[in-house]
């Protein structure tokens, strides 16, 4: 059941399903070939349903052990979700479900699974840097609302808006404009939505200290975080790939005997 | 007094105080539940004050040794600051003081303290790169005022404005617009505040040499600085975390005897 | 034929050809010295044609072995392409062909060839990270069209537009504006082409989850990719350069005997 | 003459000169305290001139050996330049000369000199990556003029304009707008200077291939370059600083004997 030709066939069907869902993004195509694409989608669904049954059958007499593997549960939900009749009413949900099928590719390509696993597993190892990052964001966000909330409700109106603003500043996108609004006050440097400027207040010194310190600290901790994840994940990858190659070369050794 | 359950309780109270100060950023919430939040804030303050007294008491008969630890002084000031009656008049100051309580989290989470310490301790080791960076900024800022101050007072009007402009160019945010204002002169490429353009002067060659050299040198030295800090801090972290684990495993070894 | 003076002469001619094609970008120069530049271009072409013949002749009696080397084929096509009479009609194609001559520099400078080779050879080694990147782009692009296609046809009108938008977000260029268009809806935050806003729809929560997760995942995987390529290519470079130096020092050793 | 107190005094005077030249950037200050600042500048100049004479005198009976050191020549030119009477006519030149005095700091701080030296010395080692970068810029710039020069003379009007545009794209600043101008043609996506749009021409496919390939290749090679310089310079720094410490610890060893 987990034989190479079977896996290759399933991978092919997933790639085909990915192309199908991509074609759905072109309205003119959908208008002309909609029924045909619909039929092909049903065919893909049938193959996936059959695959689930086959994989379950292979575990006979204990088919429920199928659900012990997280990926199997994912496959099962994707198939069952598409079979539910009520979903037809929510076009976007049904489409996203069809899109999720593409993620099945991760399972059928073991190397891809290893790389993704390495990336995810390296996150806890930088857990405290992540906590430092969140603490920095939270403290600056609350301080931002207290200091600049009245002058600039567009960027610092409340906590979640301020968090989003600070996240965008972390990517250094448009931070100079945010600084200038607080530096000159919203009356002299326009907000994206000028109607929100009801209490203009220029705070040059506070704004510069707040923004420059956040850009420096934020960039430093964020880069630290990214570098930490990347270095860790590369280590993990190397290890995982070597482990994977080692047994297969054992296998080769046995076959050569 | 420094027992694990006590520390966990204090950590919990700090997280609760962080949530409280976050809720203060939503005016509608404050309008409805203001008194309740005020009461909870007073409760948090009472717990923190009690904690200070308990920690002092634990050092009896020399309670003043409490102030030998920097974090203790920080805790003490946060509590005393909130108890001062006069502060009520400065709402923002009182709020920021409540926000500072969140930073107490760093103390109660030793791993976080280690990471922050590693980050801070790695700064002196790159001291001369930092000095080079500051020298570069200063020389280019003064030169910028001399060369472009008349044409573009918005970005190069005086030394501190030019320093801010150069810092933003260092993050590569909007540097092309700053270049164009000097390249074409403020009459042909508008300033953010066009009224400031009184002496337009196009200096294509000088502007290109100045900006391109600053972007190249600045990016290089800034990246060098960031990489230096990150590499050093990661080394420091690894060392500190190992040192911390080592004695605790010694302790375990002793306990197991 | 592959003697050092010959190679140096050819390198000189290539640099000269590069200057010539650069001069073509100045229309006033072309208007005044057009015929002279044309003549010099013909001279360069003649030298290149002669070089092809000489290199072929050096392989006599098997001149066709010349075509076994990819660079030789490249040289040959550049010469033959410029000799084709019909091409005169397509000015841009003829100019680009003249520009391609500059790339011959890579062949005549062996160190440059090694570095480029190292860069290209390091791509397959990060193949699965590249695949992960493409999968991420594809899934987010299709989801973007489904979720935001109606509200923002400028950025998410169809699959290829969405892919281009996501690639630009990967470079963190203008991603905050793309977010705001979906956050507030195109009626309240203008599209670059406002006429396209026919079905405004504000989706604050979906937009934030979609964009922030893509920026974090995308930056992480993209940086991983870049770092992977750079680390691998630097390793390859060091190896290649050492290999190249080793035999030459062998040679020196032999000569010294 | 090169004694520690003397060096410290000179360093102090240089820092004082740096502060003086910084004060010159504030016109109101100059208006009020101009004559006093002028006097202080003359005093600094006198000290520097005296220093030159003292250093020359220390080499007696061969004072011209003073000019064998590059830094001495730099010091000499700064002093002589300021003493030239004719220069008074060119205010900016005289100011920049006073600004150059700040760079004398590099000489008096040996660690700073080492770091700067390491940074400069690491450039040749990445020479071929730099050449690759320049080749990439040149080829894309000429191709950009041929392909997009008619549609977008603002960014691709001629070779030097295109080189500047590509350098800014290398920093990922505003590259999406440059792409859109070629994608939609300058008639549908406005140039910064709309009057330049005389031959609008939309080239979606060519523009995407050109820009995306340049962003990918350029970022890769540029990052390679930066990482190469930083890694090399950090190596050089470590070596230089160790070499510098080694003899001084020898000295200490001798002193302790």
Short mmCIF file of N, CA, C and O in Angstrom, two decimals, chain A residues 11-62:
data_model
loop_
_atom_site.label_atom_id
_atom_site.label_comp_id
_atom_site.label_asym_id
_atom_site.label_seq_id
_atom_site.Cartn_x
_atom_site.Cartn_y
_atom_site.Cartn_z
N UNK A 11 1.01 11.40 -5.43
CA UNK A 11 1.68 12.70 -5.59
C UNK A 11 1.21 13.37 -6.88
O UNK A 11 0.90 14.57 -6.91
N UNK A 12 1.14 12.58 -7.96
CA UNK A 12 0.67 13.10 -9.24
C UNK A 12 -0.74 13.67 -9.13
O UNK A 12 -1.03 14.76 -9.64
N UNK A 13 -1.62 12.92 -8.45
CA UNK A 13 -3.00 13.38 -8.30
C UNK A 13 -3.06 14.68 -7.50
O UNK A 13 -3.83 15.59 -7.81
N UNK A 14 -2.20 14.79 -6.47
CA UNK A 14 -2.19 16.02 -5.66
C UNK A 14 -1.74 17.20 -6.51
O UNK A 14 -2.34 18.28 -6.46
N UNK A 15 -0.68 17.01 -7.30
CA UNK A 15 -0.22 18.09 -8.18
C UNK A 15 -1.33 18.49 -9.14
O UNK A 15 -1.58 19.69 -9.38
N UNK A 16 -2.05 17.48 -9.67
CA UNK A 16 -3.16 17.75 -10.58
C UNK A 16 -4.25 18.55 -9.86
O UNK A 16 -4.80 19.52 -10.41
N UNK A 17 -4.55 18.16 -8.60
CA UNK A 17 -5.55 18.89 -7.81
C UNK A 17 -5.10 20.33 -7.58
O UNK A 17 -5.92 21.26 -7.58
N UNK A 18 -3.78 20.53 -7.39
CA UNK A 18 -3.24 21.88 -7.19
C UNK A 18 -3.45 22.73 -8.42
O UNK A 18 -3.84 23.90 -8.34
N UNK A 19 -3.21 22.12 -9.62
CA UNK A 19 -3.42 22.85 -10.86
C UNK A 19 -4.90 23.21 -11.01
O UNK A 19 -5.26 24.34 -11.38
N UNK A 20 -5.78 22.25 -10.67
CA UNK A 20 -7.22 22.50 -10.79
C UNK A 20 -7.64 23.69 -9.93
O UNK A 20 -8.38 24.57 -10.40
N UNK A 21 -7.19 23.70 -8.68
CA UNK A 21 -7.60 24.78 -7.78
C UNK A 21 -6.99 26.11 -8.24
O UNK A 21 -7.58 27.18 -8.04
N UNK A 22 -5.83 26.05 -8.89
CA UNK A 22 -5.23 27.26 -9.45
C UNK A 22 -6.08 27.80 -10.60
O UNK A 22 -6.29 29.01 -10.71
N UNK A 23 -6.59 26.90 -11.44
CA UNK A 23 -7.43 27.33 -12.57
C UNK A 23 -8.70 28.03 -12.09
O UNK A 23 -9.23 28.91 -12.77
N UNK A 24 -9.19 27.63 -10.91
CA UNK A 24 -10.41 28.26 -10.36
C UNK A 24 -10.25 29.75 -10.13
O UNK A 24 -11.24 30.46 -9.94
N UNK A 25 -8.99 30.23 -10.08
CA UNK A 25 -8.80 31.66 -9.79
C UNK A 25 -9.00 32.52 -11.03
O UNK A 25 -8.91 33.74 -10.95
N UNK A 26 -9.24 31.89 -12.20
CA UNK A 26 -9.47 32.66 -13.41
C UNK A 26 -10.96 32.60 -13.76
O UNK A 26 -11.41 31.62 -14.35
N UNK A 27 -11.76 33.63 -13.43
CA UNK A 27 -13.20 33.60 -13.68
C UNK A 27 -13.57 33.24 -15.12
O UNK A 27 -14.49 32.45 -15.33
N UNK A 28 -12.89 33.80 -16.17
CA UNK A 28 -13.30 33.45 -17.54
C UNK A 28 -13.20 31.94 -17.80
O UNK A 28 -14.09 31.35 -18.41
N UNK A 29 -12.12 31.33 -17.30
CA UNK A 29 -11.95 29.89 -17.46
C UNK A 29 -13.10 29.14 -16.80
O UNK A 29 -13.65 28.18 -17.36
N UNK A 30 -13.43 29.58 -15.57
CA UNK A 30 -14.50 28.92 -14.83
C UNK A 30 -15.82 29.01 -15.59
O UNK A 30 -16.61 28.07 -15.64
N UNK A 31 -16.08 30.17 -16.21
CA UNK A 31 -17.33 30.37 -16.94
C UNK A 31 -17.44 29.39 -18.11
O UNK A 31 -18.52 28.86 -18.38
N UNK A 32 -16.30 29.17 -18.79
CA UNK A 32 -16.36 28.30 -19.98
C UNK A 32 -16.26 26.82 -19.64
O UNK A 32 -17.02 26.01 -20.15
N UNK A 33 -15.25 26.47 -18.81
CA UNK A 33 -15.00 25.05 -18.55
C UNK A 33 -15.43 24.62 -17.16
O UNK A 33 -15.00 23.57 -16.67
N UNK A 34 -16.28 25.44 -16.50
CA UNK A 34 -16.71 25.15 -15.13
C UNK A 34 -17.15 23.70 -14.93
O UNK A 34 -16.60 23.00 -14.06
N UNK A 35 -18.11 23.21 -15.71
CA UNK A 35 -18.60 21.83 -15.48
C UNK A 35 -17.48 20.79 -15.60
O UNK A 35 -17.40 19.87 -14.78
N UNK A 36 -16.61 20.95 -16.60
CA UNK A 36 -15.53 19.99 -16.78
C UNK A 36 -14.61 19.99 -15.57
O UNK A 36 -14.22 18.93 -15.04
N UNK A 37 -14.24 21.20 -15.08
CA UNK A 37 -13.36 21.30 -13.91
C UNK A 37 -14.04 20.68 -12.69
O UNK A 37 -13.39 20.02 -11.87
N UNK A 38 -15.37 20.91 -12.60
CA UNK A 38 -16.14 20.33 -11.50
C UNK A 38 -16.01 18.80 -11.50
O UNK A 38 -15.77 18.18 -10.46
N UNK A 39 -16.14 18.25 -12.70
CA UNK A 39 -16.07 16.80 -12.86
C UNK A 39 -14.68 16.28 -12.44
O UNK A 39 -14.56 15.30 -11.70
N UNK A 40 -13.65 16.97 -12.90
CA UNK A 40 -12.28 16.56 -12.57
C UNK A 40 -12.04 16.65 -11.05
O UNK A 40 -11.38 15.79 -10.47
N UNK A 41 -12.63 17.68 -10.42
CA UNK A 41 -12.51 17.83 -8.97
C UNK A 41 -13.16 16.64 -8.26
O UNK A 41 -12.64 16.15 -7.27
N UNK A 42 -14.34 16.23 -8.80
CA UNK A 42 -15.01 15.08 -8.20
C UNK A 42 -14.16 13.82 -8.35
O UNK A 42 -14.09 12.99 -7.44
N UNK A 43 -13.49 13.71 -9.51
CA UNK A 43 -12.63 12.56 -9.75
C UNK A 43 -11.49 12.53 -8.73
O UNK A 43 -11.19 11.49 -8.13
N UNK A 44 -10.84 13.69 -8.52
CA UNK A 44 -9.76 13.78 -7.53
C UNK A 44 -10.27 13.37 -6.16
O UNK A 44 -9.63 12.60 -5.44
N UNK A 45 -11.47 13.89 -5.81
CA UNK A 45 -12.07 13.56 -4.52
C UNK A 45 -12.28 12.06 -4.39
O UNK A 45 -11.98 11.45 -3.35
N UNK A 46 -12.77 11.44 -5.46
CA UNK A 46 -13.01 9.99 -5.44
C UNK A 46 -11.70 9.23 -5.20
O UNK A 46 -11.64 8.29 -4.41
N UNK A 47 -10.64 9.67 -5.89
CA UNK A 47 -9.34 9.00 -5.71
C UNK A 47 -8.86 9.14 -4.28
O UNK A 47 -8.37 8.19 -3.67
N UNK A 48 -9.01 10.35 -3.72
CA UNK A 48 -8.58 10.58 -2.34
C UNK A 48 -9.40 9.71 -1.38
O UNK A 48 -8.85 9.16 -0.41
N UNK A 49 -10.72 9.62 -1.62
CA UNK A 49 -11.58 8.81 -0.75
C UNK A 49 -11.15 7.35 -0.81
O UNK A 49 -11.03 6.66 0.22
N UNK A 50 -10.88 6.90 -2.04
CA UNK A 50 -10.43 5.52 -2.24
C UNK A 50 -9.12 5.28 -1.50
O UNK A 50 -8.93 4.25 -0.83
N UNK A 51 -8.21 6.28 -1.57
CA UNK A 51 -6.92 6.16 -0.89
C UNK A 51 -7.12 5.99 0.61
O UNK A 51 -6.45 5.15 1.25
N UNK A 52 -8.03 6.78 1.19
CA UNK A 52 -8.31 6.67 2.62
C UNK A 52 -8.76 5.25 2.96
O UNK A 52 -8.25 4.62 3.90
N UNK A 53 -9.71 4.76 2.16
CA UNK A 53 -10.24 3.41 2.41
C UNK A 53 -9.14 2.36 2.28
O UNK A 53 -9.03 1.46 3.11
N UNK A 54 -8.29 2.50 1.24
CA UNK A 54 -7.21 1.53 1.03
C UNK A 54 -6.24 1.53 2.21
O UNK A 54 -5.82 0.48 2.70
N UNK A 55 -5.88 2.75 2.66
CA UNK A 55 -4.93 2.85 3.78
C UNK A 55 -5.54 2.26 5.05
O UNK A 55 -4.84 1.63 5.85
N UNK A 56 -6.86 2.50 5.25
CA UNK A 56 -7.54 1.91 6.40
C UNK A 56 -7.56 0.39 6.29
O UNK A 56 -7.24 -0.33 7.24
N UNK A 57 -7.90 -0.07 5.09
CA UNK A 57 -7.98 -1.52 4.85
C UNK A 57 -6.66 -2.21 5.10
O UNK A 57 -6.62 -3.36 5.60
N UNK A 58 -5.57 -1.52 4.78
CA UNK A 58 -4.25 -2.12 4.96
C UNK A 58 -3.95 -2.39 6.43
O UNK A 58 -3.06 -3.17 6.76
N UNK A 59 -4.69 -1.68 7.32
CA UNK A 59 -4.48 -1.86 8.76
C UNK A 59 -5.44 -2.89 9.35
O UNK A 59 -5.51 -3.04 10.57
N UNK A 60 -6.27 -3.47 8.51
CA UNK A 60 -7.21 -4.51 8.97
C UNK A 60 -6.45 -5.57 9.72
O UNK A 60 -5.35 -5.90 9.31
N UNK A 61 -6.87 -6.10 10.87
CA UNK A 61 -8.22 -5.93 11.43
C UNK A 61 -8.37 -4.75 12.39
O UNK A 61 -9.37 -4.72 13.12
N UNK A 62 -7.40 -3.81 12.43
CA UNK A 62 -7.59 -2.65 13.33
C UNK A 62 -7.60 -1.33 12.54
O UNK A 62 -6.64 -0.54 12.63
#
